[in-house]
PDB file of C-alpha atoms in Angstrom:
ATOM      1  CA  MET A 207      85.775  55.739 125.722  1.00 52.00           C
ATOM      2  CA  ARG A 208      82.272  55.759 127.115  1.00 51.00           C
ATOM      3  CA  ARG A 209      83.701  56.027 130.631  1.00 54.00           C
ATOM      4  CA  ILE A 210      85.754  59.121 129.701  1.00 53.00           C
ATOM      5  CA  SER A 211      82.658  60.715 128.159  1.00 45.00           C
ATOM      6  CA  VAL A 212      80.657  60.150 131.363  1.00 39.00           C
ATOM      7  CA  ILE A 213      83.447  61.618 133.525  1.00 52.00           C
ATOM      8  CA  LEU A 214      83.793  64.611 131.201  1.00 46.00           C
ATOM      9  CA  PHE A 215      80.010  65.133 131.227  1.00 45.00           C
ATOM     10  CA  LEU A 216      79.926  65.043 135.055  1.00 47.00           C
ATOM     11  CA  ALA A 217      82.827  67.493 135.263  1.00 52.00           C
ATOM     12  CA  VAL A 218      81.065  69.965 132.947  1.00 49.00           C
ATOM     13  CA  ILE A 219      77.800  69.671 134.928  1.00 57.00           C
ATOM     14  CA  THR A 220      79.671  70.212 138.215  1.00 59.00           C
ATOM     15  CA  LEU A 221      81.397  73.343 136.901  1.00 55.00           C
ATOM     16  CA  TYR A 222      78.132  74.676 135.493  1.00 53.00           C
ATOM     17  CA  ALA A 223      76.297  74.046 138.780  1.00 51.00           C
ATOM     18  CA  HIS A 224      79.073  75.808 140.697  1.00 54.00           C
ATOM     19  CA  ASP A 225      78.749  78.880 138.430  1.00 52.00           C
ATOM     20  CA  VAL A 226      74.969  78.967 138.904  1.00 49.00           C
ATOM     21  CA  ILE A 227      75.289  78.758 142.700  1.00 54.00           C
ATOM     22  CA  ALA A 228      77.997  81.444 142.747  1.00 52.00           C
ATOM     23  CA  GLN A 229      75.819  83.798 140.698  1.00 61.00           C
ATOM     24  CA  GLU A 230      72.972  83.541 143.189  1.00 76.00           C
ATOM     25  CA  GLN A 231      75.007  84.850 146.114  1.00 83.00           C
ATOM     26  CA  LYS A 232      74.831  88.544 146.871  1.00 85.00           C
ATOM     27  CA  ILE A 233      77.857  90.047 148.608  1.00 85.00           C
ATOM     28  CA  GLY A 234      78.048  93.557 150.069  1.00 87.00           C
ATOM     29  CA  PHE A 235      80.495  95.569 152.123  1.00 86.00           C
ATOM     30  CA  PHE A 236      80.666  98.532 154.457  1.00 88.00           C
ATOM     31  CA  GLU A 237      83.423 100.526 156.161  1.00 89.00           C
ATOM     32  CA  SER A 238      83.109 100.464 159.947  1.00 89.00           C
ATOM     33  CA  ASP A 239      85.657 103.297 160.310  1.00 90.00           C
ATOM     34  CA  TYR A 240      83.504 105.532 158.121  1.00 90.00           C
ATOM     35  CA  ILE A 241      80.286 104.525 159.907  1.00 90.00           C
ATOM     36  CA  LEU A 242      81.774 105.117 163.372  1.00 91.00           C
ATOM     37  CA  ALA A 243      83.134 108.521 162.320  1.00 90.00           C
ATOM     38  CA  GLN A 244      79.567 109.571 161.421  1.00 90.00           C
ATOM     39  CA  ILE A 245      78.174 108.665 164.862  1.00 91.00           C
ATOM     40  CA  PRO A 246      78.282 111.733 167.159  1.00 90.00           C
ATOM     41  CA  GLU A 247      78.854 109.707 170.358  1.00 92.00           C
ATOM     42  CA  TYR A 248      81.936 108.072 168.857  1.00 93.00           C
ATOM     43  CA  GLU A 249      83.929 111.314 168.814  1.00 92.00           C
ATOM     44  CA  GLY A 250      83.251 111.860 172.528  1.00 93.00           C
ATOM     45  CA  ILE A 251      84.331 108.314 173.329  1.00 94.00           C
ATOM     46  CA  GLN A 252      87.492 108.736 171.265  1.00 93.00           C
ATOM     47  CA  GLN A 253      88.295 111.972 173.121  1.00 94.00           C
ATOM     48  CA  ARG A 254      87.857 110.231 176.491  1.00 95.00           C
ATOM     49  CA  LEU A 255      90.154 107.418 175.387  1.00 95.00           C
ATOM     50  CA  ASP A 256      92.740 109.894 174.070  1.00 95.00           C
ATOM     51  CA  LEU A 257      92.705 111.783 177.388  1.00 95.00           C
ATOM     52  CA  LEU A 258      93.127 108.543 179.317  1.00 94.00           C
ATOM     53  CA  SER A 259      95.936 107.453 177.013  1.00 96.00           C
ATOM     54  CA  SER A 260      97.782 110.773 177.248  1.00 96.00           C
ATOM     55  CA  THR A 261      97.576 110.683 181.070  1.00 96.00           C
ATOM     56  CA  TRP A 262      99.117 107.218 181.096  1.00 96.00           C
ATOM     57  CA  ASP A 263     101.707 108.272 178.511  1.00 96.00           C
ATOM     58  CA  GLU A 264     102.813 111.073 180.847  1.00 97.00           C
ATOM     59  CA  GLU A 265     103.180 108.620 183.732  1.00 96.00           C
ATOM     60  CA  LEU A 266     105.142 106.287 181.470  1.00 96.00           C
ATOM     61  CA  LYS A 267     107.372 109.147 180.376  1.00 97.00           C
ATOM     62  CA  ALA A 268     108.057 110.012 184.042  1.00 96.00           C
ATOM     63  CA  LEU A 269     109.094 106.393 184.700  1.00 96.00           C
ATOM     64  CA  GLU A 270     111.405 106.448 181.664  1.00 97.00           C
ATOM     65  CA  GLU A 271     113.004 109.690 182.855  1.00 97.00           C
ATOM     66  CA  GLU A 272     113.494 108.213 186.317  1.00 97.00           C
ATOM     67  CA  ILE A 273     115.210 105.162 184.801  1.00 96.00           C
ATOM     68  CA  GLU A 274     117.402 107.389 182.649  1.00 97.00           C
ATOM     69  CA  GLN A 275     118.351 109.491 185.675  1.00 97.00           C
ATOM     70  CA  LEU A 276     119.234 106.380 187.704  1.00 95.00           C
ATOM     71  CA  GLU A 277     121.386 105.070 184.831  1.00 96.00           C
ATOM     72  CA  GLU A 278     123.208 108.400 184.414  1.00 96.00           C
ATOM     73  CA  GLU A 279     123.827 108.636 188.147  1.00 95.00           C
ATOM     74  CA  PHE A 280     125.138 105.067 188.180  1.00 94.00           C
ATOM     75  CA  LYS A 281     127.514 105.728 185.267  1.00 96.00           C
ATOM     76  CA  ALA A 282     128.789 108.932 186.871  1.00 94.00           C
ATOM     77  CA  LYS A 283     129.465 107.352 190.274  1.00 93.00           C
ATOM     78  CA  GLU A 284     130.159 103.737 189.312  1.00 92.00           C
ATOM     79  CA  ILE A 285     133.892 103.925 190.056  1.00 92.00           C
ATOM     80  CA  LEU A 286     133.164 105.296 193.533  1.00 92.00           C
ATOM     81  CA  TYR A 287     130.808 102.457 194.473  1.00 92.00           C
ATOM     82  CA  THR A 288     131.835  99.243 196.141  1.00 93.00           C
ATOM     83  CA  GLU A 289     130.920  96.020 194.333  1.00 94.00           C
ATOM     84  CA  GLU A 290     127.982  95.531 196.706  1.00 96.00           C
ATOM     85  CA  ILE A 291     126.594  99.034 196.064  1.00 94.00           C
ATOM     86  CA  ARG A 292     127.075  98.576 192.278  1.00 94.00           C
ATOM     87  CA  LYS A 293     125.083  95.379 192.432  1.00 96.00           C
ATOM     88  CA  GLN A 294     122.383  97.114 194.487  1.00 96.00           C
ATOM     89  CA  LYS A 295     122.179 100.069 192.055  1.00 94.00           C
ATOM     90  CA  ARG A 296     121.978  97.738 189.029  1.00 96.00           C
ATOM     91  CA  GLN A 297     119.164  95.821 190.728  1.00 97.00           C
ATOM     92  CA  GLU A 298     117.394  99.105 191.474  1.00 96.00           C
ATOM     93  CA  ILE A 299     117.631 100.102 187.791  1.00 96.00           C
ATOM     94  CA  GLU A 300     116.415  96.660 186.658  1.00 98.00           C
ATOM     95  CA  GLN A 301     113.536  96.853 189.145  1.00 97.00           C
ATOM     96  CA  LYS A 302     112.493 100.235 187.702  1.00 97.00           C
ATOM     97  CA  LYS A 303     112.646  98.798 184.165  1.00 97.00           C
ATOM     98  CA  ARG A 304     110.441  95.870 185.218  1.00 97.00           C
ATOM     99  CA  GLU A 305     108.070  98.330 186.893  1.00 97.00           C
ATOM    100  CA  LYS A 306     107.866 100.312 183.636  1.00 97.00           C
ATOM    101  CA  GLU A 307     107.192  97.161 181.583  1.00 96.00           C
ATOM    102  CA  ALA A 308     104.518  96.025 184.042  1.00 96.00           C
ATOM    103  CA  TYR A 309     102.896  99.466 183.903  1.00 96.00           C
ATOM    104  CA  LEU A 310     102.970  99.402 180.106  1.00 95.00           C
ATOM    105  CA  ALA A 311     101.358  95.945 180.028  1.00 96.00           C
ATOM    106  CA  ARG A 312      98.780  96.882 182.674  1.00 96.00           C
ATOM    107  CA  LYS A 313      97.711 100.035 180.832  1.00 95.00           C
ATOM    108  CA  PHE A 314      98.268  99.273 177.127  1.00 94.00           C
ATOM    109  CA  GLY A 315      98.710  95.496 176.868  1.00 93.00           C
ATOM    110  CA  PRO A 316      96.184  93.254 175.076  1.00 92.00           C
ATOM    111  CA  ASN A 317      94.223  92.807 178.317  1.00 92.00           C
ATOM    112  CA  GLY A 318      95.183  96.236 179.644  1.00 94.00           C
ATOM    113  CA  GLU A 319      92.995  98.993 180.977  1.00 95.00           C
ATOM    114  CA  TYR A 320      92.987 100.918 177.682  1.00 95.00           C
ATOM    115  CA  PHE A 321      91.529  98.074 175.629  1.00 94.00           C
ATOM    116  CA  THR A 322      89.146  97.112 178.422  1.00 95.00           C
ATOM    117  CA  LYS A 323      87.853 100.698 178.627  1.00 95.00           C
ATOM    118  CA  GLN A 324      87.714 100.945 174.826  1.00 93.00           C
ATOM    119  CA  GLY A 325      85.612  97.793 174.626  1.00 92.00           C
ATOM    120  CA  GLU A 326      83.364  98.965 177.445  1.00 94.00           C
ATOM    121  CA  LEU A 327      82.737 102.364 175.831  1.00 94.00           C
ATOM    122  CA  LEU A 328      82.469 101.220 172.198  1.00 93.00           C
ATOM    123  CA  GLU A 329      80.484  98.009 172.711  1.00 93.00           C
ATOM    124  CA  PRO A 330      77.024  99.690 172.695  1.00 93.00           C
ATOM    125  CA  ILE A 331      77.836 101.632 169.506  1.00 93.00           C
ATOM    126  CA  GLN A 332      79.326  98.565 167.812  1.00 90.00           C
ATOM    127  CA  ARG A 333      76.235  96.566 168.754  1.00 92.00           C
ATOM    128  CA  GLN A 334      74.049  99.269 167.155  1.00 92.00           C
ATOM    129  CA  VAL A 335      76.153  99.264 163.980  1.00 91.00           C
ATOM    130  CA  PHE A 336      76.111  95.485 163.605  1.00 88.00           C
ATOM    131  CA  THR A 337      72.366  95.370 164.294  1.00 91.00           C
ATOM    132  CA  ALA A 338      71.922  97.932 161.498  1.00 91.00           C
ATOM    133  CA  VAL A 339      74.216  95.913 159.202  1.00 89.00           C
ATOM    134  CA  ARG A 340      72.157  92.771 159.818  1.00 88.00           C
ATOM    135  CA  ALA A 341      68.901  94.666 159.192  1.00 91.00           C
ATOM    136  CA  VAL A 342      70.144  96.205 155.922  1.00 90.00           C
ATOM    137  CA  ALA A 343      71.666  92.909 154.736  1.00 87.00           C
ATOM    138  CA  SER A 344      68.489  91.010 155.514  1.00 87.00           C
ATOM    139  CA  ARG A 345      66.191  93.604 153.942  1.00 90.00           C
ATOM    140  CA  GLN A 346      68.299  93.865 150.758  1.00 89.00           C
ATOM    141  CA  GLY A 347      68.920  90.123 150.456  1.00 89.00           C
ATOM    142  CA  PHE A 348      72.679  89.979 150.975  1.00 84.00           C
ATOM    143  CA  ASP A 349      74.249  86.591 151.690  1.00 87.00           C
ATOM    144  CA  PHE A 350      77.573  88.011 152.892  1.00 85.00           C
ATOM    145  CA  VAL A 351      78.613  91.448 154.149  1.00 86.00           C
ATOM    146  CA  PHE A 352      82.271  92.301 154.723  1.00 86.00           C
ATOM    147  CA  ASP A 353      83.831  95.153 156.665  1.00 86.00           C
ATOM    148  CA  ARG A 354      86.281  96.822 154.279  1.00 84.00           C
ATOM    149  CA  SER A 355      87.953  98.588 157.246  1.00 83.00           C
ATOM    150  CA  SER A 356      89.016  95.284 158.788  1.00 77.00           C
ATOM    151  CA  ASP A 357      92.020  93.099 158.047  1.00 72.00           C
ATOM    152  CA  ILE A 358      90.189  91.385 155.181  1.00 66.00           C
ATOM    153  CA  LYS A 359      91.787  92.640 151.989  1.00 62.00           C
ATOM    154  CA  MET A 360      89.305  93.544 149.290  1.00 59.00           C
ATOM    155  CA  VAL A 361      91.146  94.002 146.051  1.00 51.00           C
ATOM    156  CA  TYR A 362      88.082  95.228 144.208  1.00 57.00           C
ATOM    157  CA  ALA A 363      84.483  95.989 145.096  1.00 59.00           C
ATOM    158  CA  ARG A 364      81.798  97.606 142.951  1.00 66.00           C
ATOM    159  CA  GLU A 365      80.446 100.689 144.704  1.00 72.00           C
ATOM    160  CA  GLU A 366      76.864  99.577 144.057  1.00 72.00           C
ATOM    161  CA  TRP A 367      77.385  96.992 146.839  1.00 71.00           C
ATOM    162  CA  ASN A 368      78.623  99.629 149.312  1.00 77.00           C
ATOM    163  CA  LEU A 369      76.134  99.602 152.187  1.00 81.00           C
ATOM    164  CA  ASN A 370      77.523 102.578 154.150  1.00 82.00           C
ATOM    165  CA  GLU A 371      74.663 104.972 153.390  1.00 86.00           C
ATOM    166  CA  ALA A 372      71.957 102.360 153.986  1.00 85.00           C
ATOM    167  CA  ILE A 373      73.518 101.488 157.352  1.00 86.00           C
ATOM    168  CA  LEU A 374      73.744 105.155 158.356  1.00 86.00           C
ATOM    169  CA  THR A 375      70.087 105.591 157.380  1.00 86.00           C
ATOM    170  CA  GLU A 376      69.233 102.530 159.478  1.00 85.00           C
ATOM    171  CA  LEU A 377      71.055 104.175 162.399  1.00 84.00           C
ATOM    172  CA  GLY A 378      69.102 107.397 161.812  1.00 85.00           C
ATOM    173  CA  ILE A 379      72.167 109.406 160.777  1.00 84.00           C
ATOM    174  CA  GLU A 380      71.937 111.890 157.916  1.00 79.00           C
ATOM    175  CA  THR A 381      74.983 112.444 155.690  1.00 73.00           C
ATOM    176  CA  GLU A 382      75.782 114.884 152.907  1.00 69.00           C
ATOM    177  CA  GLN A 383      75.392 112.145 150.283  1.00 64.00           C
ATOM    178  CA  GLN A 384      71.771 111.469 151.213  1.00 52.00           C
TER     179      GLN A 384
END
């Protein structure tokens, strides 16, 4: 009986200590999408990326039309071709499809030019934002700060812990709410 009492006592103390530790942590959040939208340079960067993307989209569209034209021509003349020419035309179509896929990967793939250029252009702004986040979090005594715009799902957050305005102030950006 005494042993059960000791175990129960230790369990209660452990739970109590956990609650005390949890209460001492200060957690805040911000929305990087909102912050970036307030930075004037960001809009210019986004426009440059959109222009680049639309140029590549046009080139991709031209490749798709070329493939479609080759396929239509093949279907229309297939019965006139010898087996050797059919094989050659099919290979030509497959080669164009591979060329399109390679172009797509080169321009828009995970290591493609678009994401490389995006990282290159946005990196200085992102560095500024995260420096401001660290400064605000440190100054206001936050233990954790989450980005509500990211993949982390926040089911509920009290607005008093929203650091958007403090971060914008740290970046020297005035908003209507200030």
